Amino acid sequence: MSNPLLQTSIEYLKGVGPQRGELLRKELGIHRYEDLINFYPNRYIDRTRYYKINELQNNPAEVQIIGKIIHIKTVEFGKSKKRLVASFVDETGEMELVWFQGHKWIRDTLKLNIPYVIFGKVSSFNGSYNMPHPEMELFTEHEKSLRSALQPVYPSTETLTNRGISNRVINKMMQQLFVETQAKFTETLPQYLIEELKLIPKNAALFNIHFPKSAELLARAQFRLKFEELFFIQLQLITKNLVRKHKIKGHPFTNIGANFNSFYQNHLPFELTNAQKKVLKEIRNDLGSNAQMNRLLQGDVGSGKTIVALMAMLIALDNGFQSCLMAPTEILANQHFQGVSELAQGLNLNIKILTGSTKTSERKIIHEELENGTLHILIGTHALLEDKVKFQNLGLAIIDEQHRFGVEQRSKLWQKNQIPPHILVMTATPIPRTLAMSLYGDLDISVIDELPPGRKPIQTVHRFDSNRLKVWKFIKDEIAKGRQIYIVYPLIQESETMDYKDLMDGYESISRDFPLPQYSISMVHGKMKPADKDLEMKRFTEGKTNIMIATTVIEVGVNVPNASVMIIESAERFGLSQLHQLRGRVGRGAEQSYCILMTSHKLSSESKTRIETMCATNDGFEIAEVDLKLRGPGDIMGKQQSGVLNLQIADLVKDKDILLLARHEALKLLKKDTSMTLPEHQTLRAVFIELTQKKNIWNYIS
């Protein structure tokens, strides 16, 4: 298939050896020739120009100079520190080369009065120039080496630099690799695709990414390699989806019966939005087919996902199956339980909740009813995954905010049945399209992109701390109208390094400005006992207190339709998705709601962008796109999923268009040849199989 030399262990490359090989493995994950060839530069430097010493200025760019070393000395400075200093001259002047580390090793390699090409950043000190830790090459070697106008700079680590593996050393290894493999690399894409998209061949792409002959060829090499990387990811994800639909049989729910129809005709609290109807139709089609459903349902805070979830569970019930809904926290599980129970009133269903704090006596009843089939719907937290929890016939599993659950946890739900249940994953964290296509490309995606009727968009404004009096006056007016207020703080206790108003200070000053008996205040934070927290939440929910002061514990799962104002203190300290989630706690009733972002006057440009975005739009997807640009894909998915896409060259934010093209081409190809067995797809199939066998990170997604 590909060049067999690429599987050779890296220490056998001339100039590497066991010690360097070990370092490359540890620091950069380079085990074989193949890993080195796919180790791409992260930037390039123009090496066409040679400077003279008298032309030097204090400029931040790197420069290269031809000259000779005429003198070397060791200088002591500080208590016990030394530096190595060499005098370097050309015909126009003299400068110093300085090393702070590796003196002995460097001193032994330097030759006097022989022409060198040096390269590095120049700084000036007392009117004379010096270059710390220059890259050096004998002029004769420099003439011979495989050079290009644009010199690659590879990612590196401190350990590598200290151990003498500089950028030039890696560059040398790369040259050696091209010599040993004779620069012959197997083409991985079908010929017709290369012609259709005017891509440069694989050989030319690899050569020009490491030794670009021109800026134009470099750009074409980057495009080709980015496309290829994203194309194979999409092939894998789409194939997985197709395979699952063929292989994994689901229970066909062909019956839309009494439970669903009775709810739809008599118990709907309001007319479904068009978006909800569209999503329900997609879910019904999935459930009615013979394949297992695996669908991601995205909907902004308050868009009505719970009602869709309940209706899907009613379809399962009409076909004689049980359902479960799993949420990441007790607060959220409780909220789902209340929401579903309220909606299902009058339907005569048995719905129970199981969490860490469920009493043993109640657990026993739940376990019995699950096994004898009299329990229709079970809602809960991780507690649903315990071995004791056995269903008679689980037909539908709904997972809320799935990025908070690990893969093993989700697969435990699968194993509760002989035939895996249908899966519906719900999230209120809007995922930008590009990320959704890469992370969840093997799930079918539904989106609820409109709010229920009667909801007014929340008005968001930015106020500086100096406007606090006006903000307090506004709150008093809202409370006078009978509304409730949230005030959220980022920290519990004063942290020495950050002088942000912490919760306790805030609580005291608000208590002074909003005194009893006219006003009453609740407070909730992470250090409270769960029982105290629930009590305070309950008081606020029942309208016994006007103001809820809290840390971000209220980010998910509090539903108080009467709360109309959300004040976020030190808003610059929150991420965009957090701000958006917090704002979603208001605007749940029919009244106009407000979100006020309070900040100090000192704002970084990123904080400014976040605040401006929040004031400009209520659209979660738009916000998620900005967030992706600011933070990158790893952060957005949270810890469990960070590093999910260890892309070698593509970037999901900057290369969105290439990703769309790659997905389009992958879909087109698989439509024509699902198993990739046509003659023109032979190589492609081989590469695909090889990639799938390497336990690549893509295999762990969803």
XYZ file of C-alpha atoms in Angstrom:
702
model
C 0.000 0.000 0.000
C 1.981 3.037 1.112
C 5.779 3.297 1.084
C 6.801 0.436 3.479
C 9.713 2.516 4.791
C 7.199 4.798 6.526
C 6.601 2.124 9.191
C 10.303 2.183 10.205
C 11.007 3.153 13.810
C 12.282 6.749 14.009
C 15.651 5.965 15.665
C 16.815 4.228 12.459
C 16.689 7.495 10.509
C 20.241 8.646 9.860
C 21.138 11.331 12.430
C 18.501 10.283 14.990
C 19.654 7.251 17.007
C 18.170 5.810 20.244
C 18.530 8.886 22.505
C 17.042 11.383 20.096
C 14.433 8.798 19.099
C 13.279 8.523 22.697
C 13.031 12.321 22.988
C 11.009 12.609 19.763
C 8.632 9.917 20.990
C 8.140 11.505 24.400
C 7.981 15.170 23.420
C 6.305 15.119 20.016
C 4.694 11.683 19.723
C 6.895 10.838 16.723
C 7.370 7.037 16.734
C 7.852 6.156 13.057
C 8.968 7.759 9.778
C 5.286 8.222 9.002
C 4.749 10.392 12.104
C 7.661 12.610 11.120
C 6.398 13.134 7.578
C 3.032 14.190 9.036
C 4.666 16.546 11.546
C 3.851 19.842 9.836
C 5.501 23.248 10.333
C 3.377 25.810 12.162
C 4.886 28.807 10.368
C 7.466 29.783 7.748
C 10.277 32.332 7.580
C 11.615 34.079 4.500
C 15.242 32.950 4.163
C 15.990 34.572 0.807
C 17.694 37.621 2.291
C 21.108 37.862 4.005
C 21.712 40.905 6.241
C 24.967 42.711 6.863
C 25.855 43.554 10.471
C 25.707 47.308 9.766
C 22.111 46.912 8.482
C 20.821 45.455 11.736
C 18.090 47.162 13.685
C 16.164 46.111 16.736
C 13.459 44.331 14.752
C 11.340 41.456 15.959
C 11.790 39.342 12.827
C 14.527 36.750 12.521
C 17.470 37.557 10.260
C 20.307 35.576 8.693
C 23.912 36.789 8.335
C 27.082 35.338 6.794
C 30.292 35.843 8.799
C 33.043 34.244 10.947
C 33.653 33.675 14.650
C 36.982 35.266 15.659
C 36.915 34.824 19.430
C 35.081 32.767 22.139
C 34.960 33.423 25.903
C 32.943 32.392 28.980
C 31.562 35.272 31.042
C 30.348 34.904 34.627
C 27.316 36.877 35.763
C 25.058 36.734 38.792
C 26.038 34.449 41.662
C 27.022 31.305 39.818
C 25.764 31.767 36.293
C 27.827 31.688 33.132
C 27.224 32.563 29.553
C 29.206 31.713 26.443
C 29.984 34.703 24.178
C 31.435 34.573 20.642
C 32.558 37.582 18.583
C 31.072 37.313 15.095
C 32.242 39.543 12.216
C 31.516 40.250 8.584
C 33.072 42.896 6.344
C 30.799 45.631 7.759
C 31.107 45.170 11.526
C 31.077 42.991 14.639
C 28.366 41.554 16.939
C 28.108 38.990 19.745
C 26.533 35.531 19.757
C 25.375 34.475 23.244
C 24.455 31.115 24.812
C 23.058 30.721 28.316
C 22.788 26.918 28.186
C 24.769 23.980 26.817
C 28.123 25.878 26.953
C 30.479 22.923 26.891
C 28.684 21.124 24.090
C 28.362 24.285 21.984
C 31.952 25.416 22.621
C 33.261 22.075 21.338
C 31.353 22.412 18.074
C 32.276 26.018 17.172
C 35.046 26.572 14.596
C 37.052 29.814 14.404
C 37.637 31.783 11.185
C 35.398 29.635 9.011
C 32.323 31.121 7.259
C 29.005 30.387 9.004
C 25.411 31.322 8.227
C 23.734 32.353 11.478
C 20.032 32.840 11.966
C 17.942 34.209 14.855
C 16.473 37.275 16.548
C 18.729 40.245 17.194
C 18.646 42.477 20.250
C 20.793 45.482 21.058
C 22.570 46.231 24.311
C 24.631 49.387 24.946
C 24.651 50.202 21.249
C 26.043 46.865 20.062
C 24.026 43.960 18.663
C 23.822 40.388 19.888
C 21.972 37.226 18.913
C 21.064 34.772 21.716
C 21.109 31.033 20.837
C 21.491 31.456 17.071
C 20.891 28.625 14.632
C 24.267 28.010 12.953
C 25.320 26.230 9.806
C 28.687 26.102 8.066
C 28.434 28.079 4.848
C 29.565 25.062 2.785
C 26.776 22.921 4.293
C 24.284 25.749 3.837
C 25.064 25.825 0.113
C 24.432 22.084 -0.219
C 21.268 21.747 1.874
C 17.736 21.361 0.555
C 16.691 24.956 1.034
C 13.593 26.816 0.106
C 12.749 30.483 0.089
C 10.291 29.860 2.907
C 11.958 28.107 5.800
C 9.668 25.893 7.906
C 9.450 26.395 11.674
C 8.258 23.277 13.525
C 6.417 23.125 16.859
C 8.907 22.387 19.639
C 9.246 22.039 23.407
C 11.651 23.457 25.970
C 13.158 20.010 26.608
C 13.975 19.570 22.911
C 15.604 22.994 22.661
C 17.675 22.351 25.792
C 18.779 18.975 24.470
C 20.044 20.465 21.227
C 17.178 19.383 18.973
C 16.677 22.763 17.344
C 14.460 23.631 14.416
C 17.438 23.143 12.118
C 17.995 19.625 13.458
C 14.370 18.707 12.753
C 14.725 20.257 9.320
C 17.808 18.079 8.703
C 15.871 14.964 9.809
C 13.104 15.881 7.386
C 15.607 16.238 4.517
C 17.079 12.841 5.420
C 13.593 11.328 5.423
C 12.906 12.594 1.909
C 16.257 11.171 0.779
C 15.639 7.726 2.327
C 12.057 7.399 1.069
C 13.064 8.925 -2.305
C 10.099 11.263 -1.744
C 7.732 8.531 -2.951
C 4.394 8.615 -1.172
C 1.263 6.776 -2.215
C -1.589 8.860 -3.562
C -4.523 8.503 -1.153
C -7.338 10.197 -3.062
C -9.085 8.952 -6.229
C -7.734 10.486 -9.438
C -11.111 11.880 -10.532
C -11.431 13.790 -7.232
C -7.934 15.285 -7.601
C -8.801 16.488 -11.103
C -12.251 17.737 -10.187
C -10.987 19.802 -7.224
C -7.677 20.735 -8.941
C -5.690 19.358 -5.982
C -1.927 18.920 -6.180
C -0.689 15.297 -5.911
C 0.234 13.852 -2.506
C 3.986 13.782 -3.290
C 4.048 17.438 -4.283
C 1.890 18.394 -1.290
C 4.208 16.701 1.247
C 7.316 18.130 -0.378
C 5.940 21.672 -0.485
C 4.587 21.649 3.046
C 8.126 20.954 4.342
C 10.220 22.674 1.628
C 7.944 25.156 -0.139
C 9.254 26.276 -3.525
C 6.963 29.319 -3.468
C 4.171 30.864 -1.431
C 1.651 29.705 -4.049
C 2.796 26.064 -3.878
C 2.730 26.213 -0.079
C -0.891 27.401 -0.132
C -1.853 24.590 -2.527
C -0.041 22.007 -0.384
C -1.854 23.218 2.743
C -5.232 23.097 1.008
C -4.635 19.576 -0.290
C -3.524 18.177 3.092
C -6.304 19.919 5.033
C -8.913 18.640 2.612
C -7.566 15.095 2.836
C -7.555 15.093 6.647
C -11.133 16.373 6.930
C -12.313 14.151 4.055
C -11.191 10.960 5.815
C -12.793 12.057 9.093
C -16.067 12.657 7.275
C -15.818 9.313 5.451
C -15.419 7.611 8.825
C -18.284 9.435 10.501
C -20.742 9.027 7.614
C -19.810 5.347 7.132
C -20.346 4.734 10.845
C -23.803 6.248 10.561
C -24.680 4.157 7.472
C -23.290 0.956 9.000
C -25.260 1.497 12.165
C -28.438 1.994 10.181
C -27.873 -1.271 8.326
C -26.398 -3.348 11.112
C -27.898 -2.245 14.408
C -31.536 -3.121 14.272
C -33.824 -1.025 16.417
C -37.311 -1.800 17.653
C -39.661 -0.525 14.933
C -42.246 1.656 16.664
C -44.928 1.456 13.987
C -47.873 2.235 16.233
C -48.857 5.825 16.974
C -51.525 5.063 19.566
C -53.747 6.219 22.393
C -51.097 7.818 24.636
C -49.582 9.970 21.881
C -52.905 10.921 20.290
C -54.653 11.662 23.571
C -51.776 13.936 24.634
C -51.580 15.654 21.242
C -55.329 16.268 21.019
C -56.264 17.018 24.635
C -53.264 17.867 26.782
C -50.911 20.064 24.749
C -50.401 23.230 26.839
C -49.795 25.280 23.677
C -49.610 24.897 19.916
C -46.280 23.322 18.896
C -43.921 25.576 16.945
C -43.064 24.631 13.351
C -39.561 23.737 14.505
C -40.959 21.338 17.131
C -43.266 19.740 14.547
C -40.378 19.271 12.113
C -38.191 17.646 14.802
C -41.030 15.344 15.928
C -41.508 14.212 12.352
C -37.784 13.370 12.070
C -37.947 11.413 15.333
C -41.099 9.548 14.230
C -39.429 8.548 10.965
C -36.397 7.221 12.856
C -38.491 5.293 15.369
C -40.642 3.791 12.645
C -37.723 2.499 10.580
C -35.966 -0.767 11.370
C -32.744 0.930 12.392
C -31.728 2.183 15.811
C -32.292 5.933 16.187
C -29.233 7.951 17.138
C -30.248 11.575 17.028
C -28.874 14.778 18.534
C -31.546 17.326 19.414
C -30.205 20.849 19.753
C -32.419 23.586 21.076
C -31.671 26.796 22.856
C -32.622 27.314 26.483
C -36.422 27.395 26.708
C -37.113 26.221 23.140
C -39.331 23.339 24.304
C -37.155 20.215 24.106
C -38.895 18.572 27.103
C -42.249 18.370 25.350
C -40.613 16.763 22.299
C -38.860 14.269 24.587
C -42.151 13.383 26.298
C -43.917 12.842 22.958
C -41.126 10.507 21.826
C -41.536 8.578 25.106
C -45.296 8.320 24.481
C -44.605 6.705 21.091
C -42.388 4.149 22.864
C -45.198 3.492 25.355
C -47.760 3.047 22.557
C -45.516 0.278 21.246
C -45.223 -1.421 24.640
C -41.781 -0.088 25.640
C -40.342 1.761 28.621
C -38.273 4.971 28.386
C -35.668 6.664 30.531
C -34.298 10.201 30.638
C -30.842 10.745 32.134
C -29.574 14.183 33.241
C -26.137 15.145 34.599
C -27.271 16.758 37.888
C -29.995 16.216 40.480
C -31.346 19.742 39.978
C -31.768 19.076 36.268
C -33.221 15.571 36.800
C -35.741 17.035 39.255
C -36.677 19.744 36.834
C -37.267 17.206 34.043
C -39.311 15.073 36.436
C -41.525 18.032 37.404
C -41.817 19.205 33.796
C -42.715 15.764 32.404
C -45.096 14.945 35.293
C -46.964 18.233 34.814
C -47.275 17.736 31.064
C -48.438 14.123 31.492
C -51.133 14.906 34.063
C -54.370 13.159 33.145
C -52.621 10.514 31.038
C -52.515 7.912 33.801
C -48.781 7.170 33.431
C -46.388 5.788 36.019
C -43.394 8.177 36.073
C -40.679 7.981 38.764
C -37.354 9.667 39.544
C -34.144 7.947 40.670
C -31.153 9.948 41.934
C -28.420 9.606 44.552
C -30.770 10.889 47.232
C -33.663 8.483 46.502
C -34.505 6.529 49.693
C -33.821 2.775 49.816
C -37.518 1.963 50.280
C -38.418 3.966 47.151
C -35.564 2.381 45.190
C -36.943 -1.076 45.936
C -40.323 -0.154 44.473
C -38.674 1.416 41.398
C -36.564 -1.720 40.759
C -39.615 -3.990 41.049
C -41.848 -1.859 38.824
C -39.111 -1.534 36.199
C -38.704 -5.287 35.974
C -42.403 -6.117 35.910
C -43.027 -3.390 33.309
C -45.525 -1.275 35.295
C -43.122 1.687 35.437
C -43.448 3.544 32.131
C -40.928 6.371 32.377
C -37.880 6.626 34.648
C -36.052 9.946 34.992
C -32.772 10.275 36.860
C -29.045 10.916 37.110
C -26.074 8.509 36.829
C -28.063 6.373 39.278
C -29.854 4.919 36.218
C -26.603 3.215 35.221
C -26.309 1.047 38.349
C -26.361 -2.700 37.707
C -29.414 -3.104 39.946
C -31.481 -0.984 37.558
C -33.001 -3.513 35.128
C -35.762 -2.651 32.662
C -38.335 -5.109 31.394
C -38.028 -3.630 27.894
C -36.203 -0.310 27.492
C -37.103 1.087 24.089
C -35.926 4.703 24.245
C -33.094 6.339 26.194
C -32.892 10.129 26.264
C -29.663 11.750 27.456
C -29.622 15.427 28.384
C -26.425 17.477 28.032
C -24.530 14.380 26.921
C -21.108 16.040 26.825
C -21.109 15.735 30.602
C -21.271 11.935 30.397
C -18.337 9.735 29.443
C -18.554 7.197 26.623
C -18.494 4.183 29.004
C -21.416 5.636 30.930
C -23.488 5.946 27.788
C -22.664 2.442 26.632
C -23.928 1.105 29.984
C -27.405 2.250 28.975
C -27.099 0.324 25.700
C -26.392 -2.906 27.578
C -29.594 -2.781 29.582
C -31.268 -4.602 26.651
C -30.693 -7.350 24.121
C -31.584 -4.942 21.338
C -30.135 -1.487 22.039
C -32.735 1.211 22.726
C -33.301 4.155 20.437
C -31.105 7.065 21.564
C -32.056 10.724 21.665
C -29.353 13.083 22.890
C -30.492 16.582 23.914
C -28.404 19.687 24.460
C -29.105 23.334 25.220
C -25.480 24.144 24.412
C -25.704 25.269 20.810
C -22.904 23.587 18.885
C -21.617 25.456 15.830
C -22.343 23.611 12.583
C -18.688 22.937 11.862
C -18.154 21.320 15.258
C -21.394 19.384 15.067
C -20.340 17.989 11.679
C -17.012 16.858 13.056
C -17.881 15.764 16.567
C -21.333 14.411 15.926
C -21.053 13.644 12.225
C -22.279 10.116 12.884
C -25.437 11.279 14.667
C -28.424 12.649 12.814
C -28.988 16.215 13.948
C -32.279 17.991 14.656
C -32.533 21.628 15.662
C -35.343 23.529 17.393
C -34.542 27.016 16.230
C -37.586 29.025 17.306
C -38.988 29.913 20.715
C -42.562 29.041 21.768
C -45.172 31.712 20.941
C -45.702 34.518 23.449
C -42.046 34.638 24.477
C -40.499 38.079 24.109
C -36.766 38.209 23.260
C -34.679 39.126 26.321
C -33.173 42.622 26.208
C -29.483 42.576 27.081
C -27.508 45.673 28.103
C -23.990 46.377 29.342
C -23.485 48.659 32.359
C -20.282 49.696 34.146
C -19.990 49.435 37.938
C -20.212 53.223 38.109
C -23.879 53.022 36.902
C -24.883 50.765 39.792
C -27.351 53.248 41.361
C -29.392 53.419 38.152
C -29.390 49.616 37.933
C -30.637 49.320 41.549
C -33.421 51.823 40.822
C -34.454 49.696 37.816
C -34.565 46.550 40.008
C -36.757 48.272 42.572
C -39.195 49.266 39.803
C -39.339 45.658 38.541
C -39.903 44.276 42.056
C -42.689 46.830 42.497
C -44.359 45.252 39.425
C -44.196 41.910 41.261
C -41.185 40.480 39.391
C -38.149 38.598 40.753
C -34.436 39.168 40.183
C -31.311 37.018 39.862
C -27.872 38.448 40.740
C -24.994 36.132 39.822
C -21.365 36.358 41.028
C -18.310 34.526 39.686
C -16.596 33.774 43.030
C -17.470 32.687 46.560
C -14.572 34.035 48.611
C -12.303 36.950 47.824
C -9.318 35.634 45.914
C -6.158 37.638 46.660
C -5.175 37.887 43.020
C -8.521 39.017 41.718
C -10.204 41.912 43.246
C -13.757 41.048 42.193
C -16.719 41.739 44.367
C -17.338 38.421 45.884
C -20.657 36.963 46.781
C -20.558 37.749 50.507
C -19.670 41.405 50.001
C -22.370 41.603 47.415
C -24.891 39.969 49.727
C -24.133 42.468 52.476
C -24.364 45.545 50.299
C -27.548 44.335 48.583
C -29.121 43.587 51.976
C -28.402 47.210 52.945
C -29.904 48.586 49.728
C -32.886 46.206 49.763
C -33.798 45.984 53.499
C -36.365 43.756 55.164
C -39.358 43.682 55.483
C -39.940 45.380 52.142
C -37.549 43.047 50.304
C -36.400 39.540 51.016
C -33.286 37.835 49.630
C -32.236 34.222 48.982
C -28.622 33.120 48.569
C -27.243 29.966 46.944
C -23.635 28.883 46.412
C -21.536 25.739 45.983
C -20.398 25.484 49.607
C -23.916 25.158 51.037
C -25.427 21.821 52.094
C -27.786 20.460 49.410
C -30.775 20.673 51.776
C -30.134 24.389 52.509
C -29.649 25.030 48.814
C -32.956 23.350 47.954
C -34.757 25.316 50.649
C -33.468 28.660 49.303
C -34.299 27.629 45.728
C -37.785 26.620 46.846
C -38.392 29.941 48.628
C -37.415 31.793 45.466
C -39.440 29.519 43.167
C -42.528 29.985 45.346
C -42.088 33.761 45.202
C -41.329 34.166 48.940
C -38.101 36.039 48.143
C -37.625 38.801 45.537
C -33.914 38.484 44.872
C -31.771 35.384 44.371
C -28.037 35.997 44.874
C -26.020 33.083 43.545
C -22.850 31.735 42.035
C -23.225 29.826 38.776
C -25.020 26.897 40.435
C -28.172 28.258 38.835
C -26.696 27.969 35.354
C -28.717 24.864 34.560
C -32.073 23.808 35.699
C -33.945 26.580 37.431
C -37.275 27.553 35.988
C -38.958 30.576 37.558
C -41.272 32.199 34.979
C -41.788 35.215 37.247
C -38.062 36.118 37.316
C -37.567 38.850 34.746
C -34.104 40.316 35.433
C -30.720 38.588 35.372
C -27.821 40.691 36.631
C -24.377 39.195 36.003
C -21.636 40.755 38.136
C -18.054 40.881 36.734
C -19.519 39.611 33.467
C -16.086 39.867 31.847
C -15.046 36.803 33.852
C -17.602 34.489 32.285
C -17.288 32.653 28.995
C -19.818 33.307 26.246
C -21.683 30.025 26.571
C -21.955 30.534 30.336
C -23.331 34.052 29.860
C -25.839 32.704 27.350
C -26.923 29.866 29.669
C -27.335 32.286 32.595
C -29.381 34.680 30.498
C -31.664 31.758 29.604
C -32.846 31.600 33.220
C -35.064 34.637 32.583
C -37.521 35.247 29.744
C -39.534 32.141 30.679
C -42.789 33.975 31.291
C -44.828 36.250 29.040
C -43.352 39.492 30.524
C -40.454 41.431 28.984
C -37.195 40.207 30.548
C -33.796 41.844 30.895
C -30.194 40.724 31.268
C -27.741 43.310 32.645
C -24.011 42.640 32.241
C -22.053 44.544 34.897
C -18.312 45.048 34.352
C -15.442 47.244 35.465
C -14.027 49.788 32.987
C -10.951 47.650 32.341
C -11.886 45.188 29.590
C -9.618 43.086 27.387
C -10.502 43.076 23.692
C -11.785 39.496 24.023
C -14.071 40.464 26.922
C -15.345 43.384 24.840
C -16.177 41.010 21.972
C -18.058 38.687 24.340
C -20.091 41.502 25.915
C -20.888 43.053 22.511
C -21.970 39.671 21.113
C -24.322 39.128 24.059
C -25.900 42.556 23.596
C -26.240 42.066 19.847
C -27.954 38.671 19.639
C -30.077 36.111 21.483
C -29.287 33.415 18.927
C -27.375 30.616 20.650
C -25.878 29.362 17.389
C -24.517 32.762 16.456
C -23.033 33.031 19.960
C -21.506 29.556 19.661
C -19.800 30.529 16.380
C -18.180 33.576 18.046
C -17.222 31.393 21.015
C -15.577 28.865 18.717
C -13.509 31.635 17.115
C -12.447 32.993 20.504
C -11.722 29.736 22.290
C -11.073 27.003 19.756
C -12.813 23.620 19.550
C -11.102 21.922 22.496
C -12.427 24.299 25.129
C -15.969 24.385 23.881
C -16.537 20.690 24.300
C -15.360 20.724 27.887
C -12.832 18.390 29.483
C -14.302 15.092 28.369
C -14.076 16.043 24.747
C -11.077 18.333 24.651
C -8.456 17.158 22.230
C -11.237 15.212 20.575
C -10.019 16.343 17.243
C -6.266 16.214 17.326
C -6.082 17.575 13.835
C -2.617 17.608 12.298
C -3.091 20.475 9.895
C -6.734 21.522 9.531
C -8.389 24.016 11.867
C -12.140 23.775 12.396
C -12.528 27.514 12.791
C -10.400 28.781 9.941
C -11.051 25.911 7.547
C -14.826 25.817 7.765
C -15.209 25.985 3.983
C -12.806 23.093 3.431
C -14.762 21.057 5.999
C -18.037 21.711 4.175
C -16.430 20.725 0.885
C -14.945 17.559 2.436
C -18.317 16.515 3.884
C -20.077 17.195 0.584
C -17.538 15.114 -1.384
C -17.601 12.276 1.175
C -21.415 12.071 1.036
C -21.341 12.112 -2.774
C -18.760 9.321 -2.917
C -20.541 7.086 -0.385
C -23.872 7.557 -2.146
C -22.290 6.214 -5.329
C -20.174 3.486 -3.684
C -21.098 2.807 -0.041
C -18.524 0.049 0.535
C -15.785 1.784 -1.542
C -15.268 -1.301 -3.720
C -15.190 0.298 -7.193
C -11.797 -0.032 -8.931
C -11.140 3.729 -8.671
C -11.624 3.548 -4.892
C -9.178 0.707 -4.166
C -6.417 2.870 -2.665
C -8.932 5.023 -0.860
C -10.458 1.919 0.742
C -7.018 0.660 1.829
C -6.138 4.014 3.460
C -9.597 4.127 5.061
C -9.196 0.651 6.591
C -5.717 1.511 7.847
C -7.020 4.699 9.505
C -9.953 2.884 11.096
C -7.697 0.195 12.545
C -5.370 2.678 14.182
C -7.417 3.400 17.263
C -7.773 6.951 16.156
C -9.575 9.425 18.366
C -12.452 9.496 15.867
C -13.390 5.985 16.963
C -14.228 7.257 20.407
C -16.541 10.006 19.330
C -20.211 9.708 20.335
